[in-house]
Short mmCIF file of C-alpha atoms in Angstrom, two decimals:
data_model
loop_
_atom_site.label_atom_id
_atom_site.label_comp_id
_atom_site.label_asym_id
_atom_site.label_seq_id
_atom_site.Cartn_x
_atom_site.Cartn_y
_atom_site.Cartn_z
CA UNK A 57 92.14 13.66 24.07
CA UNK A 58 90.06 15.67 21.90
CA UNK A 59 86.41 14.36 21.11
CA UNK A 60 85.69 12.22 18.22
CA UNK A 61 83.10 12.96 15.70
CA UNK A 62 81.88 12.09 12.37
CA UNK A 63 81.88 14.47 9.36
CA UNK A 64 79.90 13.64 6.26
CA UNK A 65 81.07 15.33 3.12
CA UNK A 66 78.22 17.01 0.85
CA UNK A 67 78.01 13.77 -1.04
CA UNK A 68 77.42 11.74 1.89
CA UNK A 69 74.63 14.31 3.10
CA UNK A 70 73.05 13.94 -0.41
CA UNK A 71 73.00 10.18 -0.35
CA UNK A 72 71.52 10.15 3.41
CA UNK A 73 68.54 12.53 2.29
CA UNK A 74 68.01 10.54 -0.73
CA UNK A 75 67.74 7.30 1.43
CA UNK A 76 65.39 8.84 3.78
CA UNK A 77 63.00 9.94 0.96
CA UNK A 78 62.96 6.65 -0.42
CA UNK A 79 61.76 5.09 2.83
CA UNK A 80 59.12 7.60 2.96
CA UNK A 81 57.98 7.01 -0.43
CA UNK A 82 57.47 3.40 0.08
CA UNK A 83 55.60 3.80 3.23
CA UNK A 84 53.27 6.30 1.74
CA UNK A 85 52.75 4.60 -1.49
CA UNK A 86 51.82 1.38 0.33
CA UNK A 87 49.20 3.38 2.48
CA UNK A 88 47.60 4.94 -0.69
CA UNK A 89 47.53 1.59 -2.39
CA UNK A 90 45.93 0.13 0.41
CA UNK A 91 43.26 2.82 0.36
CA UNK A 92 42.54 2.44 -3.33
CA UNK A 93 42.06 -1.38 -3.13
CA UNK A 94 39.59 -0.90 -0.22
CA UNK A 95 37.88 1.77 -2.42
CA UNK A 96 37.71 -0.46 -5.16
CA UNK A 97 36.25 -3.55 -3.56
CA UNK A 98 33.66 -1.34 -1.83
CA UNK A 99 32.26 -0.26 -5.01
CA UNK A 100 30.22 -2.55 -7.53
CA UNK A 101 32.09 -3.31 -10.68
CA UNK A 102 30.31 -1.93 -13.81
CA UNK A 103 28.03 -4.76 -15.40
CA UNK A 104 28.57 -6.83 -12.14
CA UNK A 105 25.75 -8.33 -10.03
CA UNK A 106 23.18 -6.24 -8.39
CA UNK A 107 23.67 -5.04 -5.09
CA UNK A 108 22.05 -7.31 -2.33
CA UNK A 109 18.29 -6.60 -1.53
CA UNK A 110 18.13 -4.18 1.28
CA UNK A 111 21.24 -2.17 0.31
CA UNK A 112 19.20 1.05 -0.56
CA UNK A 113 20.73 3.94 0.90
CA UNK A 114 19.88 5.11 4.24
CA UNK A 115 16.46 6.81 4.19
CA UNK A 116 15.55 5.33 0.67
CA UNK A 117 12.84 2.62 -0.06
CA UNK A 118 12.59 0.43 -2.72
CA UNK A 119 8.74 0.34 -3.88
CA UNK A 120 9.21 -3.25 -5.43
CA UNK A 121 10.24 -4.45 -2.33
CA UNK A 122 7.44 -2.55 -0.42
CA UNK A 123 4.89 -4.12 -2.78
CA UNK A 124 6.05 -7.58 -2.17
CA UNK A 125 5.75 -7.31 1.52
CA UNK A 126 2.49 -5.41 1.39
CA UNK A 127 1.11 -8.52 -0.47
CA UNK A 128 2.47 -10.95 2.09
CA UNK A 129 1.02 -8.72 4.96
CA UNK A 130 -2.39 -8.61 3.24
CA UNK A 131 -2.12 -12.49 3.33
CA UNK A 132 -0.84 -13.01 6.55
CA UNK A 133 -3.54 -10.86 7.92
CA UNK A 134 -6.07 -12.54 6.08
CA UNK A 135 -4.96 -15.87 7.45
CA UNK A 136 -5.93 -14.43 10.85
CA UNK A 137 -9.26 -13.21 9.93
CA UNK A 138 -10.12 -16.70 8.10
CA UNK A 139 -8.98 -18.73 11.23
CA UNK A 140 -11.03 -16.44 13.63
CA UNK A 141 -14.25 -16.69 11.70
CA UNK A 142 -13.97 -20.41 10.94
CA UNK A 143 -13.33 -21.13 14.70
CA UNK A 144 -16.16 -18.76 15.57
CA UNK A 145 -14.26 -16.98 17.90
CA UNK A 146 -15.00 -13.39 16.91
CA UNK A 147 -15.46 -11.75 20.44
CA UNK A 148 -17.33 -9.03 18.58
CA UNK A 149 -17.81 -5.85 20.65
CA UNK A 150 -19.07 -2.26 19.67
CA UNK A 151 -16.09 0.23 19.32
CA UNK A 152 -18.13 3.25 18.76
CA UNK A 153 -20.74 4.71 15.97
CA UNK A 154 -20.20 5.98 12.49
CA UNK A 155 -21.43 9.64 11.69
CA UNK A 156 -24.61 8.07 10.27
CA UNK A 157 -25.19 6.37 13.82
CA UNK A 158 -24.50 2.92 12.74
CA UNK A 159 -22.80 0.91 15.39
CA UNK A 160 -19.09 -0.02 14.39
CA UNK A 161 -17.81 -3.67 15.59
CA UNK A 162 -14.68 -4.81 16.53
CA UNK A 163 -13.52 -8.44 16.47
CA UNK A 164 -10.49 -10.56 17.22
CA UNK A 165 -10.20 -10.83 13.52
CA UNK A 166 -9.64 -7.33 13.21
CA UNK A 167 -7.13 -6.94 15.97
CA UNK A 168 -5.09 -10.15 15.31
CA UNK A 169 -4.91 -9.13 11.62
CA UNK A 170 -3.89 -5.87 12.35
CA UNK A 171 -1.19 -7.03 14.67
CA UNK A 172 0.29 -9.48 12.00
CA UNK A 173 0.10 -6.74 9.21
CA UNK A 174 1.51 -3.78 11.08
CA UNK A 175 4.55 -5.48 12.74
CA UNK A 176 5.62 -7.32 9.39
CA UNK A 177 5.66 -3.91 7.75
CA UNK A 178 7.33 -2.14 10.58
CA UNK A 179 10.01 -4.88 10.71
CA UNK A 180 10.77 -4.66 7.15
CA UNK A 181 10.42 -0.76 6.94
CA UNK A 182 10.96 0.55 10.27
CA UNK A 183 11.52 4.24 8.55
CA UNK A 184 8.23 4.42 6.91
CA UNK A 185 5.04 5.93 8.54
CA UNK A 186 2.04 3.36 8.90
CA UNK A 187 -1.60 4.28 9.64
CA UNK A 188 -3.90 1.46 10.47
CA UNK A 189 -7.65 1.49 11.26
CA UNK A 190 -6.91 -0.44 14.59
CA UNK A 191 -4.76 0.80 17.33
CA UNK A 192 -1.36 -0.75 17.76
CA UNK A 193 -0.83 -2.02 21.57
CA UNK A 194 2.67 -2.01 22.45
CA UNK A 195 1.95 -4.93 24.86
CA UNK A 196 1.32 -6.92 21.73
CA UNK A 197 4.25 -6.19 19.82
CA UNK A 198 5.76 -8.90 17.77
CA UNK A 199 8.94 -9.27 15.78
CA UNK A 200 8.13 -10.63 12.46
CA UNK A 201 10.91 -11.05 9.97
CA UNK A 202 10.88 -10.81 6.36
CA UNK A 203 13.25 -12.75 4.15
CA UNK A 204 13.14 -10.03 1.22
CA UNK A 205 12.24 -12.40 -0.99
CA UNK A 206 10.08 -11.10 -4.00
CA UNK A 207 7.49 -13.35 -5.89
CA UNK A 208 8.35 -14.00 -9.53
CA UNK A 209 5.46 -12.35 -11.05
CA UNK A 210 6.30 -9.02 -9.11
CA UNK A 211 10.14 -9.40 -10.12
CA UNK A 212 8.56 -9.80 -13.96
CA UNK A 213 6.55 -6.94 -13.96
CA UNK A 214 8.15 -4.48 -11.74
CA UNK A 215 11.20 -2.68 -11.69
CA UNK A 216 13.18 -1.68 -8.55
CA UNK A 217 12.30 2.10 -7.96
CA UNK A 218 13.67 3.86 -4.89
CA UNK A 219 11.92 6.87 -3.09
CA UNK A 220 12.71 8.88 0.14
CA UNK A 221 11.36 7.02 3.11
CA UNK A 222 9.85 10.38 4.60
CA UNK A 223 7.62 10.52 1.32
CA UNK A 224 5.85 7.23 1.98
CA UNK A 225 2.97 6.70 3.98
CA UNK A 226 1.41 3.12 4.29
CA UNK A 227 -2.45 2.76 4.82
CA UNK A 228 -3.61 -0.78 6.35
CA UNK A 229 -7.01 -1.93 6.84
CA UNK A 230 -6.65 -5.38 8.74
CA UNK A 231 -10.24 -6.28 8.27
CA UNK A 232 -12.71 -4.43 5.60
CA UNK A 233 -16.53 -5.01 6.12
CA UNK A 234 -16.11 -6.01 9.61
CA UNK A 235 -20.11 -5.62 9.88
CA UNK A 236 -20.53 -8.24 7.03
CA UNK A 237 -17.94 -10.34 8.85
CA UNK A 238 -19.83 -10.78 11.81
CA UNK A 239 -22.90 -11.69 9.67
CA UNK A 240 -20.81 -14.37 8.04
CA UNK A 241 -20.96 -12.75 4.61
CA UNK A 242 -17.47 -13.69 3.73
CA UNK A 243 -17.78 -12.79 -0.06
CA UNK A 244 -17.36 -9.10 1.05
CA UNK A 245 -14.33 -9.42 3.37
CA UNK A 246 -10.87 -8.17 2.31
CA UNK A 247 -7.52 -7.31 4.00
CA UNK A 248 -5.83 -4.09 2.27
CA UNK A 249 -2.56 -2.33 2.17
CA UNK A 250 -1.76 1.13 0.38
CA UNK A 251 1.36 2.93 -0.24
CA UNK A 252 1.05 6.53 -0.86
CA UNK A 253 4.01 8.74 -2.02
CA UNK A 254 3.77 12.35 -1.28
CA UNK A 255 0.03 11.72 -0.79
CA UNK A 256 -0.73 10.05 -4.00
CA UNK A 257 -1.65 6.35 -3.93
CA UNK A 258 1.07 4.22 -5.86
CA UNK A 259 0.65 0.67 -4.41
CA UNK A 260 -2.73 -1.15 -3.88
CA UNK A 261 -3.29 -4.77 -2.48
CA UNK A 262 -6.76 -6.15 -1.90
CA UNK A 263 -6.83 -9.87 -0.63
CA UNK A 264 -9.85 -11.96 -0.18
CA UNK A 265 -9.01 -14.05 2.92
CA UNK A 266 -11.95 -16.77 2.17
CA UNK A 267 -10.96 -17.30 -1.45
CA UNK A 268 -7.28 -16.59 -1.36
CA UNK A 269 -7.54 -14.02 -4.06
CA UNK A 270 -5.26 -11.29 -4.17
CA UNK A 271 -5.33 -8.10 -6.54
CA UNK A 272 -2.16 -6.06 -6.57
CA UNK A 273 -0.94 -2.98 -8.70
CA UNK A 274 1.32 -0.24 -8.83
CA UNK A 275 1.39 3.16 -10.69
CA UNK A 276 3.66 3.25 -13.63
CA UNK A 277 4.80 -0.37 -12.74
CA UNK A 278 2.49 -3.36 -13.37
CA UNK A 279 -0.51 -5.55 -11.97
CA UNK A 280 -2.16 -9.06 -11.72
CA UNK A 281 -5.45 -7.76 -12.65
CA UNK A 282 -7.05 -5.72 -15.38
CA UNK A 283 -10.21 -3.71 -16.36
CA UNK A 284 -13.14 -5.62 -17.93
CA UNK A 285 -13.73 -5.22 -21.50
CA UNK A 286 -16.66 -3.14 -21.69
CA UNK A 287 -18.55 -0.72 -19.35
CA UNK A 288 -22.16 0.61 -19.59
CA UNK A 289 -22.35 4.29 -19.45
CA UNK A 290 -25.78 5.33 -20.35
CA UNK A 291 -27.58 2.92 -17.86
CA UNK A 292 -24.64 1.87 -15.52
CA UNK A 293 -24.80 -0.66 -12.63
CA UNK A 294 -23.80 1.21 -9.63
CA UNK A 295 -22.51 -0.27 -6.50
CA UNK A 296 -23.10 1.39 -3.13
CA UNK A 297 -22.67 0.56 0.58
CA UNK A 298 -25.49 -1.50 1.93
CA UNK A 299 -26.14 0.98 4.70
CA UNK A 300 -27.05 3.80 2.50
CA UNK A 301 -28.34 2.38 -0.82
CA UNK A 302 -31.35 4.38 -0.78
CA UNK A 303 -29.73 7.51 -0.77
CA UNK A 304 -27.88 6.87 -4.17
CA UNK A 305 -30.91 4.81 -5.79
CA UNK A 306 -33.37 7.80 -5.82
CA UNK A 307 -30.70 10.16 -7.35
CA UNK A 308 -29.08 7.61 -9.54
CA UNK A 309 -32.45 6.64 -11.11
CA UNK A 310 -33.36 10.27 -11.76
CA UNK A 311 -29.77 10.72 -13.50
CA UNK A 312 -29.67 7.43 -15.60
CA UNK A 313 -33.25 6.49 -15.87
CA UNK A 314 -35.26 3.69 -14.16
CA UNK A 315 -33.48 0.85 -15.49
CA UNK A 316 -30.23 1.75 -13.37
CA UNK A 317 -29.37 -1.25 -11.43
CA UNK A 318 -28.11 -0.40 -7.66
CA UNK A 319 -26.03 -3.39 -6.28
CA UNK A 320 -25.70 -2.84 -2.19
CA UNK A 321 -22.52 -4.27 -0.98
CA UNK A 322 -20.22 -4.24 1.76
CA UNK A 323 -16.61 -3.35 1.96
CA UNK A 324 -14.49 -0.83 -0.12
CA UNK A 325 -12.11 -3.15 -1.35
CA UNK A 326 -15.03 -5.46 -2.66
CA UNK A 327 -16.73 -2.89 -4.34
CA UNK A 328 -13.40 -1.65 -6.06
CA UNK A 329 -12.89 -5.29 -7.40
CA UNK A 330 -16.58 -5.15 -8.66
CA UNK A 331 -15.23 -2.63 -11.49
CA UNK A 332 -12.72 -4.99 -12.74
CA UNK A 333 -11.94 -8.43 -14.44
CA UNK A 334 -12.06 -10.61 -11.46
CA UNK A 335 -12.63 -14.39 -11.82
CA UNK A 336 -14.42 -15.17 -8.61
CA UNK A 337 -17.76 -16.75 -8.20
CA UNK A 338 -19.08 -14.54 -5.46
CA UNK A 339 -17.80 -11.19 -6.98
CA UNK A 340 -20.41 -9.00 -8.39
CA UNK A 341 -19.85 -6.81 -11.37
CA UNK A 342 -20.63 -3.09 -11.57
CA UNK A 343 -19.79 -0.18 -13.80
CA UNK A 344 -19.58 2.75 -11.05
CA UNK A 345 -18.91 2.91 -7.52
CA UNK A 346 -20.25 5.68 -5.53
CA UNK A 347 -20.08 6.58 -1.95
CA UNK A 348 -22.00 9.49 -0.59
CA UNK A 349 -21.03 9.92 3.09
CA UNK A 350 -17.80 10.34 5.27
CA UNK A 351 -15.18 7.43 4.62
CA UNK A 352 -11.78 6.52 6.16
CA UNK A 353 -8.65 6.56 3.89
CA UNK A 354 -7.61 3.17 4.79
CA UNK A 355 -11.02 1.95 3.49
CA UNK A 356 -10.33 3.36 -0.01
CA UNK A 357 -6.42 3.88 -0.60
CA UNK A 358 -5.61 0.51 -1.87
CA UNK A 359 -8.58 0.50 -4.27
CA UNK A 360 -7.68 4.19 -5.44
CA UNK A 361 -3.86 2.82 -6.11
CA UNK A 362 -5.24 -0.08 -8.11
CA UNK A 363 -7.61 1.65 -10.32
CA UNK A 364 -4.86 4.72 -10.98
CA UNK A 365 -2.47 1.69 -12.13
CA UNK A 366 -5.08 0.63 -14.48
CA UNK A 367 -5.99 4.01 -15.83
CA UNK A 368 -9.11 4.49 -13.50
CA UNK A 369 -10.31 7.33 -11.27
CA UNK A 370 -11.43 7.75 -7.95
CA UNK A 371 -12.23 11.13 -6.71
CA UNK A 372 -14.26 13.04 -4.39
CA UNK A 373 -18.04 13.56 -5.89
CA UNK A 374 -16.96 16.96 -7.08
CA UNK A 375 -14.09 15.40 -8.84
CA UNK A 376 -11.15 16.22 -6.54
CA UNK A 377 -8.05 13.77 -6.16
CA UNK A 378 -8.10 12.47 -2.71
CA UNK A 379 -4.95 12.98 -0.84
CA UNK A 380 -3.60 10.33 1.54
CA UNK A 381 -1.64 12.54 4.20
CA UNK A 382 -2.90 14.44 7.10
CA UNK A 383 -6.36 13.47 8.38
CA UNK A 384 -7.42 9.75 8.27
CA UNK A 385 -10.72 10.79 6.82
CA UNK A 386 -12.31 11.79 3.52
CA UNK A 387 -14.95 14.34 3.85
CA UNK A 388 -16.34 14.42 0.12
CA UNK A 389 -17.78 11.19 -0.59
CA UNK A 390 -16.40 9.31 -3.59
CA UNK A 391 -17.03 8.32 -7.31
CA UNK A 392 -14.91 5.41 -8.84
CA UNK A 393 -14.78 4.31 -12.48
CA UNK A 394 -12.58 2.80 -15.15
CA UNK A 395 -12.50 3.21 -19.07
CA UNK A 396 -15.44 5.55 -18.62
CA UNK A 397 -15.89 9.32 -19.03
CA UNK A 398 -15.27 10.12 -15.29
CA UNK A 399 -15.78 13.80 -15.63
CA UNK A 400 -18.98 13.31 -17.51
CA UNK A 401 -20.08 11.10 -14.54
CA UNK A 402 -19.33 13.72 -12.02
CA UNK A 403 -21.37 16.23 -13.97
CA UNK A 404 -24.33 14.01 -13.71
CA UNK A 405 -24.33 13.51 -10.17
CA UNK A 406 -24.19 17.14 -8.43
CA UNK A 407 -26.80 16.43 -5.83
CA UNK A 408 -24.86 13.70 -4.15
CA UNK A 409 -22.09 15.73 -2.91
CA UNK A 410 -24.53 17.69 -0.47
CA UNK A 411 -25.02 14.68 1.48
CA UNK A 412 -21.22 13.56 1.69
CA UNK A 413 -20.55 15.85 4.58
CA UNK A 414 -23.57 14.85 6.91
#
């Protein structure tokens, strides 16, 4: 018997091919529709709600969020500072000497505040460089979460602004005015956080633990503090460090006259607040802040940012801007002012720069 087979006419072949193409079309169109739906669901609709906080692209930092957590860090650190001082468990010891030969103190308040501030900031923004006055001991590492909530006053005044994480350096001073802290001169004590972007200070937070006063400001953003209504340029009140008031006094009185008032004070944060409109009974007022010796950047970065945000200035004694990258020290002394002719002030104080490198 001859083998049996199936023969298709040309018309049959055409119908078979069309059926096959139809099946392939439906399969592929379904795949494309699924991909399109996924794409549409993953993209926010125009005019729709904001993306959830923390959804910034990888490697980006929202400065508004960084301001919010910086305020929280300064307050949390301040709680430790206050608790240690009021419990009188300072455990003070010498950690070295300044260039002028003064003994630098280290207390439990410094260390506990530093731990709380550093790990809160690091947990919230792990990709950001953080520089602190005190060494961070990995044995004391804490996991401190932040719920990413932003206070209403910051929400109302500051818009979200993203910058690359690698451009950001955070400077924290967990306890400014440690010497005064050990002497129980509480009005001078602050905790501070500063955010610098490409070396320029853009966010400053200065917190006073014993009165719960907090000043914050962001350059090209907003602030909760302002300049005073007037300043005395002819015979300014000059605020200086308690440790070397005499060095400034002689030159200042030669420059501005014998009526010039010199205000010795502790803490760089306190001195910057003295230039502003701060409703604190223990806060003195000054027109100019001058420092004539070497000073660390975590002492001055926050104040520099606050002044910049309000239109003021903090420079070296020769008028150079201070960069908050690289080394942790500023060699050129500083002069700070607001709503004054800063350049004219610098020109009147040429002799002070000579002592700033000693």
